[in-house]
Short mmCIF file of C-alpha atoms in Angstrom, two decimals:
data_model
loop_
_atom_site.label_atom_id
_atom_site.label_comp_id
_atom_site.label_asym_id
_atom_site.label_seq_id
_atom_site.Cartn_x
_atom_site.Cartn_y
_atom_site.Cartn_z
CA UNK A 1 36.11 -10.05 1.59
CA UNK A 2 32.17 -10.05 1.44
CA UNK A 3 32.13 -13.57 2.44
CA UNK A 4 34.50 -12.77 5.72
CA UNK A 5 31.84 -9.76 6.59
CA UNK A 6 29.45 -12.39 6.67
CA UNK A 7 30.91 -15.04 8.50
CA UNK A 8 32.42 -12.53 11.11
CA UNK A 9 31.08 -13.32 14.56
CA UNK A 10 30.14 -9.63 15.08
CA UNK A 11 28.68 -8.44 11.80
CA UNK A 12 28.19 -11.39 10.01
CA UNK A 13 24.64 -13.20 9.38
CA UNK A 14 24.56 -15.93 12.08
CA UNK A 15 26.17 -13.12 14.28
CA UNK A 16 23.97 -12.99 17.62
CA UNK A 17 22.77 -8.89 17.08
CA UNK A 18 21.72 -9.86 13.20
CA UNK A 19 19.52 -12.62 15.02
CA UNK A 20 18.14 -10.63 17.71
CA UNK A 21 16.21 -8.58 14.37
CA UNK A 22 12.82 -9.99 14.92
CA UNK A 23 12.79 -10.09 19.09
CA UNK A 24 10.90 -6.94 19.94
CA UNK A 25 8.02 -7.90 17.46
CA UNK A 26 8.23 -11.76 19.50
CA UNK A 27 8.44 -9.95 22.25
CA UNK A 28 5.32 -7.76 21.96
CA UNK A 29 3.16 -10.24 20.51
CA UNK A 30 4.15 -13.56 22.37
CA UNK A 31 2.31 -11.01 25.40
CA UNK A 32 -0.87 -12.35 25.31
CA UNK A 33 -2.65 -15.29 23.00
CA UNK A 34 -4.40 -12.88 21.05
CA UNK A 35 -1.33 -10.39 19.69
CA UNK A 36 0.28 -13.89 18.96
CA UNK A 37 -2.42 -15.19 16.55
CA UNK A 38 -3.06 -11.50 15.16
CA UNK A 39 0.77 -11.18 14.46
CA UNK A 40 0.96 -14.52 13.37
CA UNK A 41 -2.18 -13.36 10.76
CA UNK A 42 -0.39 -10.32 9.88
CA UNK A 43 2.63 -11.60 9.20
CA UNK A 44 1.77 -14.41 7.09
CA UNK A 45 -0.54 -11.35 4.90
CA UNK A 46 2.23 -8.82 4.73
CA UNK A 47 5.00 -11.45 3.70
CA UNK A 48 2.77 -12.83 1.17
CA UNK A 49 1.70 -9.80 -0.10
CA UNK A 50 5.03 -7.69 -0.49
CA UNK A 51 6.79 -11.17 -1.53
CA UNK A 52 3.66 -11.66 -4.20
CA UNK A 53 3.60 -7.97 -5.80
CA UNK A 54 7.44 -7.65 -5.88
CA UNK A 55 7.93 -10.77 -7.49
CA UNK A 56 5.20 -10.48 -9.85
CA UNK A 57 6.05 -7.03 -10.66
CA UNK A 58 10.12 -8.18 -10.39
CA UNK A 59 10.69 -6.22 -14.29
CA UNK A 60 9.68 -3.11 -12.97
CA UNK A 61 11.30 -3.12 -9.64
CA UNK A 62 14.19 -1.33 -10.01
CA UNK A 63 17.99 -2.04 -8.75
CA UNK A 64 18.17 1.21 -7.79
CA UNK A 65 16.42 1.93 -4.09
CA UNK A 66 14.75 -1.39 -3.86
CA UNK A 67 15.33 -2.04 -0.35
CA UNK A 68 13.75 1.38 0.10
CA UNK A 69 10.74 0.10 -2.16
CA UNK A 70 10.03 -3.04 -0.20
CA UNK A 71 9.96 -1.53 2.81
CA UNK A 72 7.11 1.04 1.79
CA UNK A 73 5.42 -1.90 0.23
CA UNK A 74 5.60 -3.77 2.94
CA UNK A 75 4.45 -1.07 5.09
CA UNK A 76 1.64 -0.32 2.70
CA UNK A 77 0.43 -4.12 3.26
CA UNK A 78 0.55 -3.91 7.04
CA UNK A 79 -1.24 -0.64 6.68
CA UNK A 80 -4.12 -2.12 5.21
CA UNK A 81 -4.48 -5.22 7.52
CA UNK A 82 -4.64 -2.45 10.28
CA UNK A 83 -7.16 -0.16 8.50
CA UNK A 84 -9.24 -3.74 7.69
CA UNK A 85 -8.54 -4.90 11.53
CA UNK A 86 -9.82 -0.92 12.86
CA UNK A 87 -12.97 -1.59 10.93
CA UNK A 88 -13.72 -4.81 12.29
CA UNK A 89 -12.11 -4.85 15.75
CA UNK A 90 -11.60 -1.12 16.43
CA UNK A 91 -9.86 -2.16 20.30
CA UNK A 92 -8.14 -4.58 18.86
CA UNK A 93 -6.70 -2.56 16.43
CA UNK A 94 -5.93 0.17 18.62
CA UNK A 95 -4.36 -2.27 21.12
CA UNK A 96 -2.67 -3.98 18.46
CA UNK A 97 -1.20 -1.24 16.55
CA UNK A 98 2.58 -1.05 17.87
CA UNK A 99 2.77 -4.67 16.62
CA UNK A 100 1.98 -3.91 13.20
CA UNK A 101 3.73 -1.15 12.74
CA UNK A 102 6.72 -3.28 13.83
CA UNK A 103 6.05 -5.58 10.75
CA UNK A 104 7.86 -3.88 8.10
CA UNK A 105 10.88 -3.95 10.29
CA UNK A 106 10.48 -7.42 10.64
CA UNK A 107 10.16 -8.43 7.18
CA UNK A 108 13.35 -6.10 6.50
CA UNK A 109 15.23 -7.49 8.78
CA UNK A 110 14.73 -11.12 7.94
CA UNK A 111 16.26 -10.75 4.69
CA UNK A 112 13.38 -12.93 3.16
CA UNK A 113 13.59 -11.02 -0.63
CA UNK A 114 17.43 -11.94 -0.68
CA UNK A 115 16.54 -15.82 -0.82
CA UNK A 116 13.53 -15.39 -2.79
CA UNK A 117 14.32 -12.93 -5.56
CA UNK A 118 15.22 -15.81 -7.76
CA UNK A 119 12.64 -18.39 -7.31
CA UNK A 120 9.70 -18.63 -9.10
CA UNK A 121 6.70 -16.84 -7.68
CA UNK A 122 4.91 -20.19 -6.56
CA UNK A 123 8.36 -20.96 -5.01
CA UNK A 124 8.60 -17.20 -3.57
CA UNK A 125 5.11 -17.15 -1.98
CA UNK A 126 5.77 -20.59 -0.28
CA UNK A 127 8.85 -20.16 0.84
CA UNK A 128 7.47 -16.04 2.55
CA UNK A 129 4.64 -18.18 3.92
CA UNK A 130 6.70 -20.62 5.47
CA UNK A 131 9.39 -18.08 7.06
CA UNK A 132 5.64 -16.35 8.56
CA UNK A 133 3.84 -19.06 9.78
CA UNK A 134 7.35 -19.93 11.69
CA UNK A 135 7.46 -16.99 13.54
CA UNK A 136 4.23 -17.02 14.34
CA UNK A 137 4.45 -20.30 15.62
CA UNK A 138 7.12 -19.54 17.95
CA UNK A 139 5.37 -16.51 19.07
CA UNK A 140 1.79 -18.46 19.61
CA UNK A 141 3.99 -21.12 21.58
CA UNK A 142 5.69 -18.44 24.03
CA UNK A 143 2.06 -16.89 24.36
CA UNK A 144 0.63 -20.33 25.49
CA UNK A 145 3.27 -20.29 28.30
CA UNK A 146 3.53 -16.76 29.14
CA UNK A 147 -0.29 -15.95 29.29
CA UNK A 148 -1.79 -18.79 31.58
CA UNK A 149 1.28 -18.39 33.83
CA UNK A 150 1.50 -14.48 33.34
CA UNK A 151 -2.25 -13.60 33.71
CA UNK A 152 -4.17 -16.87 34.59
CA UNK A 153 -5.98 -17.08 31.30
CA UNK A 154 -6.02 -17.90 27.38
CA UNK A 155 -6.67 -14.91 25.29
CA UNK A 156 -8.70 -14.70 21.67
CA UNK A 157 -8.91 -11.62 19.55
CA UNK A 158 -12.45 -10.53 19.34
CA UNK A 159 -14.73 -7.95 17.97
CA UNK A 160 -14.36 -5.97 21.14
CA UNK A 161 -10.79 -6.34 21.60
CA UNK A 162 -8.92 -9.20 23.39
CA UNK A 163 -11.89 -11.73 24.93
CA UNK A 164 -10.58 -13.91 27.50
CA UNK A 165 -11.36 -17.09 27.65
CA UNK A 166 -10.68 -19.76 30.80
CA UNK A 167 -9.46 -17.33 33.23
CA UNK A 168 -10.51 -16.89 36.72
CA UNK A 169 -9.98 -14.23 39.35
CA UNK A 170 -7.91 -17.24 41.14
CA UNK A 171 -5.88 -17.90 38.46
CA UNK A 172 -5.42 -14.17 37.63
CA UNK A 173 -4.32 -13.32 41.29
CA UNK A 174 -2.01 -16.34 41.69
CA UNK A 175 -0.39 -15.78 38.01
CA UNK A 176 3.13 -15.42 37.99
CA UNK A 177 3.21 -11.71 36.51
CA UNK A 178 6.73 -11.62 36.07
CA UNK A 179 6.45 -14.15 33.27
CA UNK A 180 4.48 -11.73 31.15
CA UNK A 181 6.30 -8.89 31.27
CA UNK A 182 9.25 -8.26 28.91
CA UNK A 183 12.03 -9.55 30.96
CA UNK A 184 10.00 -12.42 31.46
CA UNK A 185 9.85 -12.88 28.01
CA UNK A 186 13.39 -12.45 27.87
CA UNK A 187 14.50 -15.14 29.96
CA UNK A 188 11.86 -17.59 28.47
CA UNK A 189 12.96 -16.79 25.06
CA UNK A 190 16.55 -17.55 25.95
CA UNK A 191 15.52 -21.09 27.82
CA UNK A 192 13.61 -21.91 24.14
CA UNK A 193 16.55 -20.75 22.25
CA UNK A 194 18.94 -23.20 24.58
CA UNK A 195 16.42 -26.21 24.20
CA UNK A 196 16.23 -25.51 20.43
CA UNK A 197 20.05 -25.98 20.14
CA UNK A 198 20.41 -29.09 22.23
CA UNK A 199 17.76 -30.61 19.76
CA UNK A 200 19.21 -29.21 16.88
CA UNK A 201 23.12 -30.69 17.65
CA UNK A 202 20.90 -34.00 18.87
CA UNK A 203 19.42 -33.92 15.35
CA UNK A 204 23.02 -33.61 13.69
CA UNK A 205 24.51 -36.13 15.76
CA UNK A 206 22.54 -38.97 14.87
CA UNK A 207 22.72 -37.78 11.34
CA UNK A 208 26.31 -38.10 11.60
CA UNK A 209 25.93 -41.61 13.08
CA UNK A 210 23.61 -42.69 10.49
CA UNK A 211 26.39 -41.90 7.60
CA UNK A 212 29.50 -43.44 9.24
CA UNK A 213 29.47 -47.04 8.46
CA UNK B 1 29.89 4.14 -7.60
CA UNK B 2 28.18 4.83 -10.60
CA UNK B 3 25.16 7.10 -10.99
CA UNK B 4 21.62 5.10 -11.50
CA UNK B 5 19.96 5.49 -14.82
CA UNK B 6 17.56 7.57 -15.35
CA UNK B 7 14.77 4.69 -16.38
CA UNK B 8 15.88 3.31 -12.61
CA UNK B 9 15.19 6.93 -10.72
CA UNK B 10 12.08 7.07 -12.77
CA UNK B 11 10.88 3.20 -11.92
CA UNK B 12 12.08 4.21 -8.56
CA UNK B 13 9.86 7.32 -7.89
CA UNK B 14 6.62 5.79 -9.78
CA UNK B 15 6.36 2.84 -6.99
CA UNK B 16 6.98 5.12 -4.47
CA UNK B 17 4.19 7.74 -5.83
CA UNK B 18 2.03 4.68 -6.47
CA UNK B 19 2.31 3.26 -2.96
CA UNK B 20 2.21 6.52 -1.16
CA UNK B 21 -1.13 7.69 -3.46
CA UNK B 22 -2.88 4.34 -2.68
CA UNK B 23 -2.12 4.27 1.08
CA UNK B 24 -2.95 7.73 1.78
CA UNK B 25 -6.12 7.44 -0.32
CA UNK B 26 -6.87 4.32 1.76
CA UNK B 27 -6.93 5.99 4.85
CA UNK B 28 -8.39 9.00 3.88
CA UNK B 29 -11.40 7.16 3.04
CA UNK B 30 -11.51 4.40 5.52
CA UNK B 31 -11.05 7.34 8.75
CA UNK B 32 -14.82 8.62 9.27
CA UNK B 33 -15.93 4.99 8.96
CA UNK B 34 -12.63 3.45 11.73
CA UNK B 35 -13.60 6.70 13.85
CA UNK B 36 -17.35 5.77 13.85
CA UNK B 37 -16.88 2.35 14.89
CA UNK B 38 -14.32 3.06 17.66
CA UNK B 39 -16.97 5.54 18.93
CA UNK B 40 -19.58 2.87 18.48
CA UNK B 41 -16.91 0.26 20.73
CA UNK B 42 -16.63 3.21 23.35
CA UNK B 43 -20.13 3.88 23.32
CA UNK B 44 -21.00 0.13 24.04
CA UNK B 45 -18.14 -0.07 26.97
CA UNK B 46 -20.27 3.43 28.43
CA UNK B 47 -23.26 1.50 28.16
CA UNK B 48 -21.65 -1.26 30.22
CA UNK B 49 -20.67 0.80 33.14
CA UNK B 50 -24.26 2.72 33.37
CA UNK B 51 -22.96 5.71 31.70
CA UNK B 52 -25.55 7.66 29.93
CA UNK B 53 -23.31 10.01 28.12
CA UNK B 54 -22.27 8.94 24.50
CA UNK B 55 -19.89 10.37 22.29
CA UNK B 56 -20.41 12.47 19.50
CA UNK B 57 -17.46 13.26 17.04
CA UNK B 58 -13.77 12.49 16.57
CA UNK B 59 -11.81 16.14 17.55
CA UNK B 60 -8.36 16.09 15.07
CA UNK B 61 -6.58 18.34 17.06
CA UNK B 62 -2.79 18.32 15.60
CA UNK B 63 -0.34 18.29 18.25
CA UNK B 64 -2.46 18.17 20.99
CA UNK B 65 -2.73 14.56 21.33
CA UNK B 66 1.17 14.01 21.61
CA UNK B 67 0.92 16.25 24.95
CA UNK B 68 -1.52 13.47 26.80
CA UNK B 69 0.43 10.08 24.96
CA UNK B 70 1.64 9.23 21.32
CA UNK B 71 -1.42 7.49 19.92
CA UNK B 72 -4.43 9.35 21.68
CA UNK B 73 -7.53 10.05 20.68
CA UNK B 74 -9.86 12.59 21.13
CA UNK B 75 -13.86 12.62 21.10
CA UNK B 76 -16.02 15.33 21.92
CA UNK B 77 -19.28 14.26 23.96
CA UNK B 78 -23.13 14.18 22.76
CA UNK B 79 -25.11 17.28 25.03
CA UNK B 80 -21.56 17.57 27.22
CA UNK B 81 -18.63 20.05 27.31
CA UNK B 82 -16.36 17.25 28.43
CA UNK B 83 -14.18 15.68 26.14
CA UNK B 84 -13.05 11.78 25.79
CA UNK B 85 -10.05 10.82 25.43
CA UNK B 86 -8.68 7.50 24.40
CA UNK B 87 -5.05 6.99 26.08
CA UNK B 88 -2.80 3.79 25.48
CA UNK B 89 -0.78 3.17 28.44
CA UNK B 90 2.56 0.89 28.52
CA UNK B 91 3.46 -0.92 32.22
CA UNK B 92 6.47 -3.94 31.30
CA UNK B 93 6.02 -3.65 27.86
CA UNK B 94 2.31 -4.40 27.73
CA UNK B 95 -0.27 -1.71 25.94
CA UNK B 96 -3.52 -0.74 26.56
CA UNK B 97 -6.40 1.29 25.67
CA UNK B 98 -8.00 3.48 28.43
CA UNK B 99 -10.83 6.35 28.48
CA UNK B 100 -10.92 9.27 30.28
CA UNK B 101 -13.83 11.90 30.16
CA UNK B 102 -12.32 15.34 30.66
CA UNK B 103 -14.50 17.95 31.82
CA UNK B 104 -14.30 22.02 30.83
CA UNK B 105 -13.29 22.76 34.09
CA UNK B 106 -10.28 19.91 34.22
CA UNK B 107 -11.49 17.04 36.10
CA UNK B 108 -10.74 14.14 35.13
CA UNK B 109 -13.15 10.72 35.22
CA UNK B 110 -11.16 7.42 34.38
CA UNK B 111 -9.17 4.97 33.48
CA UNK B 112 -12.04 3.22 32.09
CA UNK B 113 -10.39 0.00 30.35
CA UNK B 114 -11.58 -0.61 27.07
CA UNK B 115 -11.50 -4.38 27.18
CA UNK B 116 -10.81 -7.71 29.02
CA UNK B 117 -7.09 -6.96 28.29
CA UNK B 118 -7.27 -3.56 29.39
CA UNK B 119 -8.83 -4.55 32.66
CA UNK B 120 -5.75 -7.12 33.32
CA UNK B 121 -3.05 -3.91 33.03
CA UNK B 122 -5.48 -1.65 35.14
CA UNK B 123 -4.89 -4.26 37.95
CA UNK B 124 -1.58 -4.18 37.85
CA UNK B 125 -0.94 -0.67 37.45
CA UNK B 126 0.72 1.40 40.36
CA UNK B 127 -1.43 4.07 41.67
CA UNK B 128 1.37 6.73 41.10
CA UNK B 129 1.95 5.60 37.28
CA UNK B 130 -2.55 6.35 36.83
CA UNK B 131 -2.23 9.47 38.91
CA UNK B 132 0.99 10.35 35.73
CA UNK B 133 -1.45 9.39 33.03
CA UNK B 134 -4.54 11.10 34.29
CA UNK B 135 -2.52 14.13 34.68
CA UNK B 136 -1.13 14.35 31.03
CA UNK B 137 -5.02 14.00 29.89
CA UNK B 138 -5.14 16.97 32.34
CA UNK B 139 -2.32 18.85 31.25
CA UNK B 140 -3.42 18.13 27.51
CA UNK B 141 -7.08 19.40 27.80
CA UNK B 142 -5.53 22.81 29.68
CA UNK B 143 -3.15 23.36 26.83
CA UNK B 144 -5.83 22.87 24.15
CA UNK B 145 -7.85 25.09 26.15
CA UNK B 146 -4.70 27.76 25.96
CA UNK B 147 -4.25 27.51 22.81
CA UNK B 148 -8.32 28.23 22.04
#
């Protein structure tokens, strides 16, 4: 029965609303170059961190409420990038702030713990760090088309907020600004999402031709 | 279903006390230092645009701020009445950090972006959505002043 709920095209795992999870936090931070890399940092810190303590602590984590428990933790490990961040980069923070608070969500919804809760915690830590620096790969990759074409420029995250860096008023008033707004983002995503199939069933193919004799 | 153990509930409620205590202790501390160095990053972006007045103090003034914009800030001004306020506005899903200096009579100076990203939304801003924003800051600092 379990295994039908999660093979069912509407509630199930692969199921396209349990993969939209993650979009608004690609959305927000694939914006501009700078959200990308800071969400890119701040996700790779709070999945480490919440994947580190709960698996280190893993005896005294109860059954009972855990979801409910890595969710605070995780919340309490974004928290303290952002209170870190509003010391060093108080703009950036401030600017930046929806984005973290979306990271708890994120780390939820991605259902990391479930694979990890019985590896080892080298194995754990890895594996959160890999999931991370994945997303925040594809995020940094839809900033590096959606800023130069959206606002004429390649952002940084500075000490005074977001520091641009190669833009010109030219660029900026010839930039394409539907491209960086959301539905922009939208209809990017879903060109990356059809390019990363067709590569994915090329992959499978010629793995398929490799093992017939 | 049965009922969790009591050793569970207990485990349960100890992380929960543990991470609640730690975080709020965290930013208990850590808020006159973040509020100092925002004032510090306003202060410089004054500086920038020839404006002698600086700003003072952060004002906490509960409830207030959600009647300009979730997420605003308030400062009150060195030898001024006025008050700064630090607004994020939203156009297409992008945020940004503005300032506005309200004066005691309910003008209203600003937006003043905050920073290279803040100056890209300005630009694309329509005029109507700043004339919404400036008047929330307005309609905020005539509540406050209501309530006083």
């Amino acid at each position: 029965m379990n295994s039908d709920i999660q093979n069912h095209p509407l509630w199930g795992r692969q199921a396209p609303l349990s993969n939209l999870s993650g979009l608004g936090f690609i959305l927000i931070a694939s914006g501009r170059t700078a959200f990308a890399l800071l969400g890119a940092l701040a996700a790779v810190w709070t999945y480490a961190a919440t994947v580190l303590t709960a698996r280190s602590a893993a005896a005294v984590l109860p059954r009972f409420g855990r979801s409910f428990i890595l969710t605070v933790l995780s919340c309490f490990y974004a928290t303290l990038f952002h209170l870190v961040l509003s010391i060093l980069s108080p703009v950036m923070a401030a600017e930046a702030s929806l984005l973290i608070l979306l990271l708890p969500a994120l780390f939820m919804s991605s259902g990391l713990w479930r694979r990890v809760e019985a590896s080892s915690i080298d194995g754990a830590v890895r594996r959160a760090l890999a999931e991370a620096l994945i997303i925040g790969s594809i995020m940094v990759a839809l900033a590096l088309v959606r800023e130069p074409f959206g606002f004429g420029s390649i952002s940084v995250p500075g000490p005074r907020g977001i520091t641009e860096l190669l833009g010109s008023p030219f660029a900026a008033d010839s930039a394409m600004r539907f491209v960086a707004s959301s539905s922009g983002a939208l209809v990017l995503l879903g060109y990356l999402a059809a390019l990363f199939r067709s590569l994915k069933d090329l992959y499978v193919r010629s793995l398929d031709r490799q093992e017939k004799p | 279903m049965n009922a969790p153990e009591p050793r569970e509930v207990g485990l349960f409620a100890a992380w929960l006390g543990v991470l609640f205590l730690l975080g709020g202790l965290a930013l208990f501390f850590s808020t006159p230092l973040r509020s100092k160095r925002l004032a510090a990053e306003v202060d410089s972006v004054l500086a920038e645009v020839q404006d002698k007045r600086r700003l003072s103090a952060a004002e906490t003034t509960w409830g207030a701020a959600g009647r300009a914009s979730l997420g605003t800030l308030r400062y009150s001004v060195q030898k001024s009445d006025a008050v700064a306020v630090l607004v994020p506005h939203t156009l297409h899903g992008l945020g940004a950090y503005f300032l506005y200096l309200l004066s005691p009579q309910g003008g209203v100076e600003g937006p003043i972006p905050l920073s290279d990203h803040s100056r890209r939304v300005l630009e694309r801003m329509p005029a109507g959505l700043l004339r919404i924003y400036a008047d929330r800051v307005r309609a905020s600092g005539a509540w406050l002043k209501e309530r006083e």
